[in-house]
Short mmCIF file of N, CA and C in Angstrom, two decimals:
data_model
loop_
_atom_site.label_atom_id
_atom_site.label_comp_id
_atom_site.label_asym_id
_atom_site.label_seq_id
_atom_site.Cartn_x
_atom_site.Cartn_y
_atom_site.Cartn_z
N MET A 12 112.64 112.69 99.09
CA MET A 12 111.38 113.61 99.24
C MET A 12 110.43 112.44 100.20
N LEU A 13 110.44 111.49 100.03
CA LEU A 13 109.75 110.47 101.18
C LEU A 13 110.31 110.46 102.31
N GLU A 14 111.38 110.63 102.72
CA GLU A 14 111.99 110.78 104.19
C GLU A 14 111.40 112.13 104.72
N GLU A 15 111.40 113.02 103.73
CA GLU A 15 110.95 114.43 104.46
C GLU A 15 109.53 114.54 104.64
N ILE A 16 108.83 113.85 103.76
CA ILE A 16 107.43 113.69 103.86
C ILE A 16 107.00 113.03 105.16
N ALA A 17 107.86 111.62 105.66
CA ALA A 17 107.51 111.04 106.76
C ALA A 17 108.23 111.58 108.07
N GLY A 18 108.72 112.58 108.00
CA GLY A 18 109.58 113.37 109.09
C GLY A 18 108.97 114.50 109.38
N HIS A 19 108.02 115.14 108.77
CA HIS A 19 107.76 116.33 108.62
C HIS A 19 106.81 116.73 109.83
N PRO A 20 106.99 117.67 110.54
CA PRO A 20 106.19 117.76 112.16
C PRO A 20 104.82 117.48 112.11
N GLU A 21 104.03 118.01 110.83
CA GLU A 21 102.68 117.76 110.93
C GLU A 21 102.19 116.18 110.46
N ARG A 22 101.69 115.83 111.10
CA ARG A 22 101.14 114.44 110.75
C ARG A 22 100.33 114.28 109.73
N TRP A 23 100.26 113.28 109.04
CA TRP A 23 99.32 112.76 107.80
C TRP A 23 98.42 112.17 108.53
N ARG A 24 97.49 112.06 108.16
CA ARG A 24 95.90 111.39 108.62
C ARG A 24 95.25 110.48 107.44
N GLN A 25 94.89 109.49 107.99
CA GLN A 25 94.49 108.55 106.66
C GLN A 25 92.66 108.42 107.10
N VAL A 26 91.96 108.44 106.12
CA VAL A 26 90.68 108.15 106.34
C VAL A 26 90.14 106.69 105.70
N PRO A 27 89.19 106.40 105.78
CA PRO A 27 88.74 105.48 104.70
C PRO A 27 88.31 105.88 103.61
N ASP A 28 88.29 104.94 102.43
CA ASP A 28 88.03 105.20 101.06
C ASP A 28 86.29 105.93 101.25
N GLY A 29 85.79 106.67 100.22
CA GLY A 29 84.24 106.70 100.41
C GLY A 29 83.80 105.56 100.01
N PRO A 30 82.41 105.69 99.86
CA PRO A 30 81.51 104.54 99.13
C PRO A 30 82.03 103.96 97.85
N GLY A 31 82.10 102.81 97.77
CA GLY A 31 82.45 101.91 96.56
C GLY A 31 83.97 102.04 96.30
N GLY A 32 84.67 102.74 97.55
CA GLY A 32 85.94 102.84 97.11
C GLY A 32 86.71 104.16 96.43
N LEU A 33 85.47 105.04 96.22
CA LEU A 33 85.44 106.43 95.96
C LEU A 33 86.80 107.28 96.46
N VAL A 34 87.51 107.66 95.74
CA VAL A 34 88.74 108.59 96.26
C VAL A 34 88.00 110.05 96.83
N THR A 35 88.23 110.34 98.08
CA THR A 35 87.54 111.41 98.69
C THR A 35 88.54 112.39 99.23
N ALA A 36 89.82 112.15 98.67
CA ALA A 36 90.66 113.21 99.06
C ALA A 36 90.79 114.33 98.21
N ALA A 37 91.38 115.53 98.94
CA ALA A 37 91.03 117.31 98.49
C ALA A 37 91.89 117.06 97.29
N ASP A 38 91.91 118.12 96.40
CA ASP A 38 92.21 118.75 95.37
C ASP A 38 93.95 119.15 95.57
N GLY A 39 94.94 118.43 95.22
CA GLY A 39 96.14 118.50 95.20
C GLY A 39 96.96 117.53 96.43
N ALA A 40 96.13 116.73 97.00
CA ALA A 40 96.52 115.67 97.70
C ALA A 40 98.13 114.98 97.02
N LEU A 41 98.83 114.88 97.82
CA LEU A 41 100.26 113.96 97.20
C LEU A 41 99.59 112.37 97.44
N VAL A 42 99.93 111.78 96.21
CA VAL A 42 99.89 110.26 96.41
C VAL A 42 101.12 109.53 96.21
N LEU A 43 101.20 108.61 97.53
CA LEU A 43 102.48 107.80 97.38
C LEU A 43 102.31 106.78 97.10
N MET A 44 103.13 106.27 95.99
CA MET A 44 102.82 104.95 95.19
C MET A 44 103.78 104.18 95.21
N ALA A 45 103.60 102.89 95.34
CA ALA A 45 104.25 101.73 95.84
C ALA A 45 103.83 100.67 94.95
N HIS A 46 104.80 99.61 94.29
CA HIS A 46 104.66 98.41 93.58
C HIS A 46 104.36 97.25 94.77
N ALA A 47 104.87 97.55 96.02
CA ALA A 47 104.77 96.66 96.89
C ALA A 47 104.42 97.20 98.14
N ARG A 48 105.42 97.26 99.15
CA ARG A 48 104.98 98.00 100.45
C ARG A 48 105.35 99.32 100.74
N PHE A 49 106.79 99.70 100.08
CA PHE A 49 107.40 100.81 100.57
C PHE A 49 106.78 101.81 99.43
N PRO A 50 106.57 102.94 99.66
CA PRO A 50 106.42 103.87 98.34
C PRO A 50 107.91 104.36 97.88
N ALA A 51 107.91 104.62 96.39
CA ALA A 51 108.75 104.49 95.54
C ALA A 51 108.55 105.85 94.60
N HIS A 52 107.71 106.36 94.65
CA HIS A 52 107.24 107.39 93.62
C HIS A 52 106.09 108.12 94.27
N ILE A 53 105.67 109.42 93.81
CA ILE A 53 104.85 110.33 93.95
C ILE A 53 104.18 110.84 92.91
N GLY A 54 102.68 111.33 93.22
CA GLY A 54 102.09 111.97 92.28
C GLY A 54 101.19 112.99 93.02
N VAL A 55 100.22 113.72 92.03
CA VAL A 55 99.13 114.85 92.88
C VAL A 55 97.99 114.19 92.33
N TRP A 56 96.98 114.23 93.15
CA TRP A 56 95.55 114.04 93.10
C TRP A 56 94.90 114.99 92.47
N LEU A 57 94.18 115.11 91.38
CA LEU A 57 93.52 115.87 90.50
C LEU A 57 92.05 115.60 90.83
N PRO A 58 91.13 115.84 91.65
CA PRO A 58 89.79 115.14 91.70
C PRO A 58 88.66 115.66 91.04
N GLN A 59 89.11 116.82 90.14
CA GLN A 59 87.89 117.19 88.95
C GLN A 59 88.04 116.41 87.79
N GLU A 60 89.65 115.72 87.45
CA GLU A 60 89.52 114.73 86.59
C GLU A 60 89.74 113.54 86.69
N GLY A 61 89.76 113.35 88.07
CA GLY A 61 89.69 111.72 88.61
C GLY A 61 90.87 110.97 88.37
N ARG A 62 92.10 111.64 88.33
CA ARG A 62 93.18 111.20 87.87
C ARG A 62 94.40 111.86 88.83
N VAL A 63 95.40 110.89 88.78
CA VAL A 63 96.69 111.33 89.40
C VAL A 63 97.78 111.89 88.32
N ILE A 64 98.15 113.10 88.65
CA ILE A 64 99.36 113.55 87.46
C ILE A 64 100.97 113.01 88.35
N HIS A 65 101.50 112.56 87.45
CA HIS A 65 102.95 112.03 87.97
C HIS A 65 104.01 112.34 86.88
N CYS A 66 105.50 112.18 87.41
CA CYS A 66 106.52 112.21 85.90
C CYS A 66 107.41 110.85 86.38
N ASP A 67 107.92 110.30 85.36
CA ASP A 67 109.22 109.60 85.25
C ASP A 67 110.31 109.69 84.32
N GLY A 68 111.16 109.29 84.17
CA GLY A 68 112.37 109.47 83.23
C GLY A 68 112.15 108.62 81.74
N LYS A 69 110.73 107.78 82.09
CA LYS A 69 110.47 106.86 80.87
C LYS A 69 109.42 107.34 80.25
N THR A 70 108.35 107.87 81.06
CA THR A 70 107.42 108.22 80.37
C THR A 70 107.32 109.82 80.09
N GLY A 71 107.92 110.54 80.84
CA GLY A 71 107.64 111.85 81.27
C GLY A 71 106.29 111.94 81.77
N VAL A 72 105.51 113.31 81.86
CA VAL A 72 104.74 113.67 82.48
C VAL A 72 102.83 112.69 81.92
N ALA A 73 102.78 112.22 82.88
CA ALA A 73 101.48 111.18 82.86
C ALA A 73 100.23 111.61 83.67
N CYS A 74 98.79 111.61 83.19
CA CYS A 74 97.75 111.85 83.96
C CYS A 74 97.01 110.96 84.20
N GLU A 75 96.90 109.70 85.02
CA GLU A 75 96.02 108.60 84.76
C GLU A 75 95.32 108.15 85.89
N THR A 76 94.36 107.57 85.76
CA THR A 76 93.30 107.17 86.25
C THR A 76 94.02 106.01 87.59
N VAL A 77 93.46 105.89 88.65
CA VAL A 77 93.90 104.94 89.74
C VAL A 77 93.89 103.41 89.33
N LEU A 78 92.79 103.29 88.52
CA LEU A 78 92.89 102.07 87.87
C LEU A 78 93.86 101.73 86.93
N ALA A 79 94.21 102.40 85.84
CA ALA A 79 95.44 102.52 84.96
C ALA A 79 96.81 102.55 85.68
N LEU A 80 96.89 103.08 87.06
CA LEU A 80 98.37 103.12 87.84
C LEU A 80 98.30 101.64 88.26
N ARG A 81 97.03 100.94 88.93
CA ARG A 81 96.84 99.77 89.37
C ARG A 81 97.44 98.62 88.38
N GLN A 82 96.94 98.96 86.78
CA GLN A 82 97.23 98.09 86.12
C GLN A 82 98.43 98.11 85.52
N VAL A 83 99.25 99.05 85.70
CA VAL A 83 100.72 99.02 85.45
C VAL A 83 101.85 98.76 86.28
N GLY A 84 100.83 98.63 87.50
CA GLY A 84 101.78 97.68 88.64
C GLY A 84 101.96 98.44 90.26
N TRP A 85 101.40 99.71 90.38
CA TRP A 85 101.17 100.68 91.05
C TRP A 85 99.89 99.77 92.28
N LYS A 86 100.35 98.73 93.03
CA LYS A 86 99.32 98.19 93.80
C LYS A 86 98.86 99.23 94.81
N SER A 87 99.88 99.72 95.54
CA SER A 87 99.72 100.72 96.80
C SER A 87 99.60 102.07 96.41
N LEU A 88 98.40 102.69 96.35
CA LEU A 88 98.39 104.20 96.44
C LEU A 88 98.00 105.13 97.61
N VAL A 89 98.46 105.76 98.13
CA VAL A 89 98.12 106.50 99.40
C VAL A 89 97.81 107.73 99.24
N LEU A 90 96.98 108.37 99.10
CA LEU A 90 96.57 109.72 99.10
C LEU A 90 96.89 110.67 100.37
N SER A 91 97.55 111.43 100.48
CA SER A 91 98.28 112.08 101.82
C SER A 91 97.85 113.68 101.74
N TRP A 92 97.54 114.25 102.83
CA TRP A 92 97.19 115.79 102.97
C TRP A 92 97.33 115.90 104.50
N THR A 93 97.67 116.76 105.18
CA THR A 93 97.87 117.31 106.25
C THR A 93 96.50 117.71 106.86
N ALA A 94 95.46 118.34 105.85
CA ALA A 94 94.65 118.62 106.83
C ALA A 94 93.16 117.30 106.75
N PRO A 95 92.26 117.54 108.04
CA PRO A 95 91.57 116.29 108.28
C PRO A 95 90.57 115.87 107.14
N LYS A 96 90.20 114.71 106.85
CA LYS A 96 89.46 114.41 106.01
C LYS A 96 90.00 114.54 104.54
N ALA A 97 91.23 114.58 104.26
CA ALA A 97 91.78 114.72 103.27
C ALA A 97 92.92 113.79 102.86
N LEU A 98 92.72 112.79 103.57
CA LEU A 98 93.75 111.64 103.27
C LEU A 98 92.96 110.44 103.21
N CYS A 99 93.15 109.46 102.14
CA CYS A 99 92.41 108.23 102.05
C CYS A 99 93.29 107.19 101.39
N SER A 100 93.38 105.97 101.79
CA SER A 100 94.43 105.10 101.40
C SER A 100 93.45 104.02 100.08
N LEU A 101 93.97 103.93 99.29
CA LEU A 101 93.78 103.11 97.98
C LEU A 101 94.00 101.86 98.00
N SER A 102 95.04 101.68 99.07
CA SER A 102 95.53 99.93 98.85
C SER A 102 94.74 98.93 99.10
N ARG A 103 94.75 98.07 98.13
CA ARG A 103 93.73 96.89 98.00
C ARG A 103 94.71 95.45 98.35
#
């Protein structure tokens, strides 16, 4: 799936975080998640909840905050969307 996203003809745009690191991505933005450098997992940004919904074979469906994701090892989170101003990086 990550190869499909990377090779898609529409280019993903990245904008800076909002004030104080606030996530400004649009509802439904894809969240590319990486423990180190390369994304290995994907989720969806839910702005009203302030959480990322994702699923894996170990825990099933989870809806977690950006802080909670970082605390369990997802150090690089990149929110992606093709629309202008809909992508922001949360990498620290």
